[in-house]
Tab-separated table of C-alpha atoms in Angstrom:
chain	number	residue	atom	x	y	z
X	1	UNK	CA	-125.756	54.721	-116.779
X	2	UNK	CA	-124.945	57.105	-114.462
X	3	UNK	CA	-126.725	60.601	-114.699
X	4	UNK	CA	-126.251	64.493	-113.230
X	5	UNK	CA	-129.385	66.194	-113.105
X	6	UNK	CA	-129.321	69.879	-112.665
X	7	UNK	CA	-132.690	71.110	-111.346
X	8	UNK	CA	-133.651	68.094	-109.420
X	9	UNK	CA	-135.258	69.832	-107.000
X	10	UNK	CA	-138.246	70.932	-108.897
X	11	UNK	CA	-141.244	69.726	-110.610
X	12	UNK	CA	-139.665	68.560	-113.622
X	13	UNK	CA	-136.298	67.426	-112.663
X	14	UNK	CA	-137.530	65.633	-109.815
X	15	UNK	CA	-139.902	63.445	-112.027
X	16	UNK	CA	-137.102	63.064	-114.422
X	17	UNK	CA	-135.105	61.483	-110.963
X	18	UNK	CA	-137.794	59.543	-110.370
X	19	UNK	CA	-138.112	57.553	-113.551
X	20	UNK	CA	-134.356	57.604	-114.179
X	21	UNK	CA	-134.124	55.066	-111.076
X	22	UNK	CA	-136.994	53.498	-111.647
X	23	UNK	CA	-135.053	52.649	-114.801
X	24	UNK	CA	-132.038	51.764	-112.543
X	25	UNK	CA	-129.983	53.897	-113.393
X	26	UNK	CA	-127.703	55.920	-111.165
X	27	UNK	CA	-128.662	59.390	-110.388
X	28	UNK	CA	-127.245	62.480	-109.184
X	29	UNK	CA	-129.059	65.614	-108.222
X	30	UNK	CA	-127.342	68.801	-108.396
X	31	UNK	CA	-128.421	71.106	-105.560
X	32	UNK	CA	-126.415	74.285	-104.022
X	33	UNK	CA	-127.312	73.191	-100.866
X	34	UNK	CA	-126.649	69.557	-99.202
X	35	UNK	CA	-129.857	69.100	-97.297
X	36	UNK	CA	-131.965	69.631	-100.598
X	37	UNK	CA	-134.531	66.695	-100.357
X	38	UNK	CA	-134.200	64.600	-103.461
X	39	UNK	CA	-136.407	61.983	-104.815
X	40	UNK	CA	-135.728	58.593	-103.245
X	41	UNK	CA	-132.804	56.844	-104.743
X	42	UNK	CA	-130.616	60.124	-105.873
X	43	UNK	CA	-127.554	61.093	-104.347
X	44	UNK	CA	-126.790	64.693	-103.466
X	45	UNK	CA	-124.221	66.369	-105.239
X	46	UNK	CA	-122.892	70.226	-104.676
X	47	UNK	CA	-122.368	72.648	-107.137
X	48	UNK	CA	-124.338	75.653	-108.703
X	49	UNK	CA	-124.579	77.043	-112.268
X	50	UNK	CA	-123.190	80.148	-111.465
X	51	UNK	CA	-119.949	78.940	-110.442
X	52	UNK	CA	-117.761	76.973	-112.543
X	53	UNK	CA	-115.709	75.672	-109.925
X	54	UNK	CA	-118.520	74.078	-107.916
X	55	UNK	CA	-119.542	71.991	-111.165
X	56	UNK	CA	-116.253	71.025	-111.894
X	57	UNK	CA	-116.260	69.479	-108.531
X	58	UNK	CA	-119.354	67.830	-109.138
X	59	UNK	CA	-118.972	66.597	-112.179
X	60	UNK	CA	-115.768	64.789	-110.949
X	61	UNK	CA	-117.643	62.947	-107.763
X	62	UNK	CA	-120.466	62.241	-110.272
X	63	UNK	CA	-117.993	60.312	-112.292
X	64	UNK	CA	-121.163	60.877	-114.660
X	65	UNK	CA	-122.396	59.641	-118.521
X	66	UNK	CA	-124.366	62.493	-119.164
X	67	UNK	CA	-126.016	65.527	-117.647
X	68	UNK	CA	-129.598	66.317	-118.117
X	69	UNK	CA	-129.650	70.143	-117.522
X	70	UNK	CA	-133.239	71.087	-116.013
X	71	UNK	CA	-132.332	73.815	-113.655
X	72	UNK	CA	-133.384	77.390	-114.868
X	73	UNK	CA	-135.364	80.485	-113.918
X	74	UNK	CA	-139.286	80.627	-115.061
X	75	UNK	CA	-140.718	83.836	-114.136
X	76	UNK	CA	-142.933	85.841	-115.550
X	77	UNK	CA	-141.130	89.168	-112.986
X	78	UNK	CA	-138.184	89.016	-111.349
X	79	UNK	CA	-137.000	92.249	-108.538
X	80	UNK	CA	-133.395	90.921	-109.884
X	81	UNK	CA	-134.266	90.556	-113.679
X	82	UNK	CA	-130.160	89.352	-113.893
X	83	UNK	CA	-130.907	86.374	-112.225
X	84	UNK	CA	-132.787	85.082	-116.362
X	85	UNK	CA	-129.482	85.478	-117.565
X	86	UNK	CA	-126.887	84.307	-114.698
X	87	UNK	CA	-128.800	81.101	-114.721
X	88	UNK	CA	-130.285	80.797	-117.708
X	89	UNK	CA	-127.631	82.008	-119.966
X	90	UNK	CA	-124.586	82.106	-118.065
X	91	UNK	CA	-125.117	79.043	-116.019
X	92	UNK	CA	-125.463	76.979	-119.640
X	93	UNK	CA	-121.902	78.774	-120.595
X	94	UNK	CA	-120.988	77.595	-117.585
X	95	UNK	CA	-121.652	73.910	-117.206
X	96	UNK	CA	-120.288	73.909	-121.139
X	97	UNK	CA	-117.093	74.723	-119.744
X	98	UNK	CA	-116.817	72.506	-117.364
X	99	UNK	CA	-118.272	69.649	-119.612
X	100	UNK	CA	-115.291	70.616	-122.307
X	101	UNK	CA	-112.955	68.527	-119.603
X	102	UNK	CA	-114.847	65.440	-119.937
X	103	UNK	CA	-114.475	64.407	-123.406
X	104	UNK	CA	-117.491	62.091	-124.620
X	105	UNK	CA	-119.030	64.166	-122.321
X	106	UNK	CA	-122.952	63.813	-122.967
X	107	UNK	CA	-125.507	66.974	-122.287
X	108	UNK	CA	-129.728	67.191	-122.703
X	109	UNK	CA	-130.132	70.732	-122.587
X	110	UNK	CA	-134.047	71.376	-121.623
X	111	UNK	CA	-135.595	74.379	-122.864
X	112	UNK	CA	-139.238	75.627	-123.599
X	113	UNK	CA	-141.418	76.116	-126.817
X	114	UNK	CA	-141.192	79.934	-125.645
X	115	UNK	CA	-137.788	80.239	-126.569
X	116	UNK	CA	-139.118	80.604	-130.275
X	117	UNK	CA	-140.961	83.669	-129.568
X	118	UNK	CA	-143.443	84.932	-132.590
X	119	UNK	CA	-142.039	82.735	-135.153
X	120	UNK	CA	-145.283	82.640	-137.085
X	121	UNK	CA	-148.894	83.780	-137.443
X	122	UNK	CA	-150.936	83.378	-134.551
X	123	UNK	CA	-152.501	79.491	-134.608
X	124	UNK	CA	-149.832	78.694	-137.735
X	125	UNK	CA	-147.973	75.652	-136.293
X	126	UNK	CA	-144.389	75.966	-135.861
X	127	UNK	CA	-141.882	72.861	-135.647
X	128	UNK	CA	-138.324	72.222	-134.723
X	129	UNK	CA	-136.519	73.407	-137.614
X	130	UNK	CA	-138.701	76.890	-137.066
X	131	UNK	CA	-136.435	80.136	-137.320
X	132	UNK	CA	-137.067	81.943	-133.898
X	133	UNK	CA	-138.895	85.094	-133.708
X	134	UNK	CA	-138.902	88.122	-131.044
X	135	UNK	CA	-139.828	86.921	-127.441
X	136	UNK	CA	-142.341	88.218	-125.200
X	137	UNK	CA	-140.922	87.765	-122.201
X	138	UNK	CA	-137.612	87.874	-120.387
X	139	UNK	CA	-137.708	84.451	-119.440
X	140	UNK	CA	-138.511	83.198	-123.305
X	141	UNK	CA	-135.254	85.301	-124.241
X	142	UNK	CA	-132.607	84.378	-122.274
X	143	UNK	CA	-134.055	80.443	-122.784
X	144	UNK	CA	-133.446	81.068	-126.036
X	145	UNK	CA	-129.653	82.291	-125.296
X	146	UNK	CA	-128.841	79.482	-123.717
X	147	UNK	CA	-130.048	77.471	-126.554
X	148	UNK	CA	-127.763	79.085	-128.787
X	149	UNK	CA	-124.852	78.473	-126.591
X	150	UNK	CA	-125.566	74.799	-125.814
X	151	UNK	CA	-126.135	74.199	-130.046
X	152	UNK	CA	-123.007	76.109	-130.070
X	153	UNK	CA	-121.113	73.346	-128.493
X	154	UNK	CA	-123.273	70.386	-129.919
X	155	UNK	CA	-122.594	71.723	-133.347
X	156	UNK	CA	-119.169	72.309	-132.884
X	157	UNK	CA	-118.384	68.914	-131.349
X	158	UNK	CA	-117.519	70.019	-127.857
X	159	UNK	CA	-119.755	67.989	-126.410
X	160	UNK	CA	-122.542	65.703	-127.387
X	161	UNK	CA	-126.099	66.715	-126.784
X	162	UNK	CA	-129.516	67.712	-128.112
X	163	UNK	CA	-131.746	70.525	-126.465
X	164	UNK	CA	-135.483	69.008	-125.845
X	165	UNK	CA	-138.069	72.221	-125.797
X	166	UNK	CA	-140.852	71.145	-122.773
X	167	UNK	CA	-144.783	72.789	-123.546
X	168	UNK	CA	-146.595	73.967	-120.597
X	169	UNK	CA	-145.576	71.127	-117.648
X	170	UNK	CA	-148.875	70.525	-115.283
X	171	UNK	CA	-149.143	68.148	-112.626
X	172	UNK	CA	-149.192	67.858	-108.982
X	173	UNK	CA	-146.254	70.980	-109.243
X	174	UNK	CA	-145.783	72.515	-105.297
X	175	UNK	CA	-145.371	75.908	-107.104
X	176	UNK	CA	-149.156	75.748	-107.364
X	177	UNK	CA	-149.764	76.383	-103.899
X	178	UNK	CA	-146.853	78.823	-103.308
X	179	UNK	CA	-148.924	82.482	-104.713
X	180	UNK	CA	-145.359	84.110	-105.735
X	181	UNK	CA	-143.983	81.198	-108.051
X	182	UNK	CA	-147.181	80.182	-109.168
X	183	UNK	CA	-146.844	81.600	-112.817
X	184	UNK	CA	-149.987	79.741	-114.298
X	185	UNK	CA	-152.115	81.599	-111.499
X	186	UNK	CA	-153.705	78.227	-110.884
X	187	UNK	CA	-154.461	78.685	-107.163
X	188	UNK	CA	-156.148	81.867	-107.675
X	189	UNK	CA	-158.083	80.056	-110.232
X	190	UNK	CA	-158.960	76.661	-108.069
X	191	UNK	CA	-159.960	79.374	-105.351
X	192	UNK	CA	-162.172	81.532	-107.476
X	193	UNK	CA	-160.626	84.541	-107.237
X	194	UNK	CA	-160.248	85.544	-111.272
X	195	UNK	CA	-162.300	87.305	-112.298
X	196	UNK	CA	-161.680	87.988	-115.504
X	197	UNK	CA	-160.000	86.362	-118.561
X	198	UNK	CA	-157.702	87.446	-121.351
X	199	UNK	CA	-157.171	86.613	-124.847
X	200	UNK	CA	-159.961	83.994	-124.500
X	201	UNK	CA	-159.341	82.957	-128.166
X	202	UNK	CA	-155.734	82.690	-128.349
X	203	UNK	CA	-154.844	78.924	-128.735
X	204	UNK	CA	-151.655	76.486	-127.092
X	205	UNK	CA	-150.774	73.318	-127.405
X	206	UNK	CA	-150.199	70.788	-124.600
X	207	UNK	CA	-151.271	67.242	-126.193
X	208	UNK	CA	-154.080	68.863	-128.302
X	209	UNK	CA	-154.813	72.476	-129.007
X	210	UNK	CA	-156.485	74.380	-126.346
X	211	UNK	CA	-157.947	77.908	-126.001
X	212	UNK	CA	-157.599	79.948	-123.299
X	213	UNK	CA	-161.348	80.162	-122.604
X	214	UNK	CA	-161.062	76.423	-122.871
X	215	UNK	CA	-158.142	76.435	-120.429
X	216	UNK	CA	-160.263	78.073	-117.498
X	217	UNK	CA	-163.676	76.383	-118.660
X	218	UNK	CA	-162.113	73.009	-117.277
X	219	UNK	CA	-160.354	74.221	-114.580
X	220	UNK	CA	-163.658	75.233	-113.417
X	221	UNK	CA	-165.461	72.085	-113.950
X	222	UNK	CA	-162.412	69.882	-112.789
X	223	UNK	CA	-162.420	72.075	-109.357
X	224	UNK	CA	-166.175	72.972	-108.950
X	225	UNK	CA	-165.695	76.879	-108.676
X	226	UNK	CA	-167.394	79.361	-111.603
X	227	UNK	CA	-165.318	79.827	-114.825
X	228	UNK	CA	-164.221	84.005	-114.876
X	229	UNK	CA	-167.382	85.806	-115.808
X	230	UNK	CA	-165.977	88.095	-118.608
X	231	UNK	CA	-163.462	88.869	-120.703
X	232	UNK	CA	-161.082	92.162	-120.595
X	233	UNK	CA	-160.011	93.226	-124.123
X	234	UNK	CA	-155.768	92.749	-124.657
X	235	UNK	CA	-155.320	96.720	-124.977
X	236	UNK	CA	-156.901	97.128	-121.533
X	237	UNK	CA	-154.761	94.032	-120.261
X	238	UNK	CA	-151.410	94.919	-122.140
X	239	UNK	CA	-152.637	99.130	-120.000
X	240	UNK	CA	-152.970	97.646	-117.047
X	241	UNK	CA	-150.335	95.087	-117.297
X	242	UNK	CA	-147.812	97.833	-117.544
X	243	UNK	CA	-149.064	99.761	-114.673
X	244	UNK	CA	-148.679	96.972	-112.332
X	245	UNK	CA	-145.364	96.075	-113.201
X	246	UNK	CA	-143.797	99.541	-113.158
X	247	UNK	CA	-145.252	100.124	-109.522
X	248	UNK	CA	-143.443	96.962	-108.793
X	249	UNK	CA	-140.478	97.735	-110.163
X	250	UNK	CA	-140.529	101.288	-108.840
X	251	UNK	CA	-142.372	101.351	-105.610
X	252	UNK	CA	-143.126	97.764	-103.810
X	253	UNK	CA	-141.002	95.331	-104.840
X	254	UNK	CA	-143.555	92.599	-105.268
X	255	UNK	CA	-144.580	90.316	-108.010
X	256	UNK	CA	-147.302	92.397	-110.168
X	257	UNK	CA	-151.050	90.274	-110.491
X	258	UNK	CA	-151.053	90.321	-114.278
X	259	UNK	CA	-146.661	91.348	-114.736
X	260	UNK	CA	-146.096	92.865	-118.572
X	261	UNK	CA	-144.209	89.846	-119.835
X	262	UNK	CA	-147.176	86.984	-118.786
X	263	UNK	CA	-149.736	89.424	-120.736
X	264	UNK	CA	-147.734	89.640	-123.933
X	265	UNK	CA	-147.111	85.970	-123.855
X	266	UNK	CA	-150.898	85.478	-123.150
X	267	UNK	CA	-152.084	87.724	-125.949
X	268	UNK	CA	-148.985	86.849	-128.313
X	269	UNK	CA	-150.654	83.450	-129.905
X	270	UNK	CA	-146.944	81.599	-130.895
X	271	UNK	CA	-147.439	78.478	-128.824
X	272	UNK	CA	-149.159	75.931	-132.006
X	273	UNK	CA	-145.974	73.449	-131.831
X	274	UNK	CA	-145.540	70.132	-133.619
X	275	UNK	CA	-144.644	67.566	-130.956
X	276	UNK	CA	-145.060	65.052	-133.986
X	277	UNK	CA	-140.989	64.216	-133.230
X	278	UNK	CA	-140.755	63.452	-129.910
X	279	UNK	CA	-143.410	60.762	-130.593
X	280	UNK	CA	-142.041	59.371	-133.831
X	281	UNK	CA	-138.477	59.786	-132.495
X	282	UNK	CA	-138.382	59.209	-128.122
X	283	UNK	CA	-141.371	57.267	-127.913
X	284	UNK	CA	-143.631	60.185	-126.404
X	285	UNK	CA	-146.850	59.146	-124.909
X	286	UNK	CA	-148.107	62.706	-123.507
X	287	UNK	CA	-150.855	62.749	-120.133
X	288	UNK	CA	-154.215	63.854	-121.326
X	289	UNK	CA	-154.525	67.531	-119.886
X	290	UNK	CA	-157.826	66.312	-118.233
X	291	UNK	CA	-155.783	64.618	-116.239
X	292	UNK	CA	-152.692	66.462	-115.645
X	293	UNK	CA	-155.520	69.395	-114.210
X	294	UNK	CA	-156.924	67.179	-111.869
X	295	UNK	CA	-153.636	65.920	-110.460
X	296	UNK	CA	-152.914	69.994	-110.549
X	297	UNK	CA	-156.036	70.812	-109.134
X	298	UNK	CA	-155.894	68.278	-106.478
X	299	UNK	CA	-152.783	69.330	-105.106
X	300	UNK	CA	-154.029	73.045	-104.321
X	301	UNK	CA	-157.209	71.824	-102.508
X	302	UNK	CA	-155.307	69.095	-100.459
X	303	UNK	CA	-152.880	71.425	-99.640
X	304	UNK	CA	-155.102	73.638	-97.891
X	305	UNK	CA	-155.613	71.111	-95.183
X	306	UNK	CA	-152.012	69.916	-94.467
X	307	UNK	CA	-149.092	71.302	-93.185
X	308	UNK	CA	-145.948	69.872	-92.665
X	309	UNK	CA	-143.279	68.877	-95.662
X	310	UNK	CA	-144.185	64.873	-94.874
X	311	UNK	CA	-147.955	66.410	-95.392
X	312	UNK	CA	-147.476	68.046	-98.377
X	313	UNK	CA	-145.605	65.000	-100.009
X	314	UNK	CA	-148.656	63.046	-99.058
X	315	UNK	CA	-150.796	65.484	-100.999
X	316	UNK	CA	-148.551	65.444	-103.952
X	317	UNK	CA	-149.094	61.480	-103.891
X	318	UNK	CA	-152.727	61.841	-103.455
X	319	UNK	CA	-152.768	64.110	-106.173
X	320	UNK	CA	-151.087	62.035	-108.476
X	321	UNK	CA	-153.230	58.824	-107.638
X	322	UNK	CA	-155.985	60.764	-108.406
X	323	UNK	CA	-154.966	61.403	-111.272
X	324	UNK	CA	-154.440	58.171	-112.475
X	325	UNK	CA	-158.107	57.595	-111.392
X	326	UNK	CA	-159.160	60.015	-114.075
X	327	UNK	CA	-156.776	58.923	-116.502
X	328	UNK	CA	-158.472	54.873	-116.334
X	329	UNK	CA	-161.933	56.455	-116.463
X	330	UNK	CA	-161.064	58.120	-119.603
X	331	UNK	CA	-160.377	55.258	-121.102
X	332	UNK	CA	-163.389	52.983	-119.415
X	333	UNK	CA	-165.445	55.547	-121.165
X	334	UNK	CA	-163.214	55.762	-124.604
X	335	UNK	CA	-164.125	51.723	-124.537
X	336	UNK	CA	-167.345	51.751	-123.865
């Protein structure tokens, strides 16, 4: 089969290249800029979401089956808050478009569990057919908008598809090590330097529930540093939260520590999913989060002593071996 995938570039989308050819099929990464590096076995091919044009073209030299759409904008503060909705709105409008003039055209449109916002009680699990409720962040909202557009089109018959709604993704993710677009402030964390925690109670879901004092208790212990020593209150958060990000949006420019939108979604509670269907239905078998930390974790300390992009890729596959490591422990222990 041959496959486009939009977003190939990052974390997800380039593990989604990976296994695609390891599965032999033929894959396609979609990059706006030729000399992107792709995962080994994927062919470059131009075009960006914002343009219509571009995909067209790309879609065409693709001669693809079906388009996995990955790309998308995950911030928690943007300087150019437009860019949530030129990408991650307009850009699915978009590629819909230019998908209507390939009939049995085929599109996965990948979103996130935040694009239900509160859609229930705080640690009531929520599941597919869930109505959405209000979002706490930008990003969350204009996910959900493109959503609606691709379901739009699915429902419609315009093109085949389903939307697939990724948890929290952790791994051996270069964002870690890069301070702006790390959004899970996991280098700060690896390096010791927060303090403080919020909303220590408030529970998510990656394979099993997890609270967020549970969240930073194994960080600690996977990376040897001490585990924030106290706990600010949400009203002093959601204050402070608020000041940071209107200085940055008024005066420097710069991403905010703690920016309003990652505080509400910290304090907010919505993220108690059923991933009961993606097992039952796709086969799902989900990394234990002890060991999707330490690949994580891994990554941020290796990376402190290479430099290079042929260093940092050896990192990343350090990471990830480690990782494994952990993973066959686990179960050595499990058996014994």
């Amino acid at each position: 089969m041959r496959v486009l995938v939009t977003g190939s570039t990052g974390f997800v989308g380039s593990h989604v290249c990976r296994l695609l050819v390891d599965r032999q099929h033929t894959v396609f990464g979609l990059c706006r800029d030729s000399s992107a590096r792709l995962p080994q076995g994927c062919t470059t091919v131009c075009g960006d979401l914002e343009d219509v044009a571009s995909l067209d073209a790309a879609l065409r030299e693709s001669a693809f089956d079906v388009v996995i759409n990955v790309a998308g904008v995950y911030a928690w503060w943007l300087a150019d808050a437009s860019l949530f909705d030129r990408v991650n709105v307009a850009g699915v409008r978009n590629l819909i478009e230019a998908l209507r003039k390939h009939p049995g055209a085929a599109l996965v449109q990948v979103s996130t569990v935040l694009a239900y916002g509160r859609c229930c009680a705080p640690q009531e699990v929520f599941a597919e057919e869930t109505p959405p409720g209000p979002h706490a962040s930008a990003y969350a909202a204009s996910k959900h908008r493109g959503d609606a557009i691709a379901q739009e089109a699915f429902a419609s018959g315009t093109v085949r598809g389903s939307t697939l709604f990724l948890a929290c993704c952790i791994g051996a993710d270069p964002k870690l090590v890069d301070a702006e677009s790390d959004v899970m402030r996991m280098l700060d964390l690896v390096q010791g330097s927060v303090p403080a925690t919020i909303a220590g109670e408030v529970v998510f879901t990656y394979v099993s529930r997890l609270s967020t004092r549970t969240f930073y208790a194994l960080i600690a212990e996977l990376s040897g540093q001490p585990a924030p020593a106290f706990e600010i209150p949400a009203w002093v958060a959601r204050l402070s939260a608020r000041t940071m990000t209107a200085w940055a949006n008024l005066v420097s420019g710069r991403p905010p520590t703690a920016p309003t939108d990652l505080v509400r979604t910290a304090v907010s509670g919505t993220l108690c999913f059923d991933a009961g269907k993606s097992k039952r239905e796709l086969g799902m078998e989900y990394t234990p989060i002890r060991v999707a930390f330490a690949e994580a974790i891994d990554l941020i300390t290796d990376t402190t002593t290479r430099t290079g992009e042929d260093e940092r890729d050896g990192a990343m596959i350090a990471a990830e071996q480690r990782g494994r490591l952990v993973e066959e422990g686990e179960r050595g222990g499990d058996g014994g």
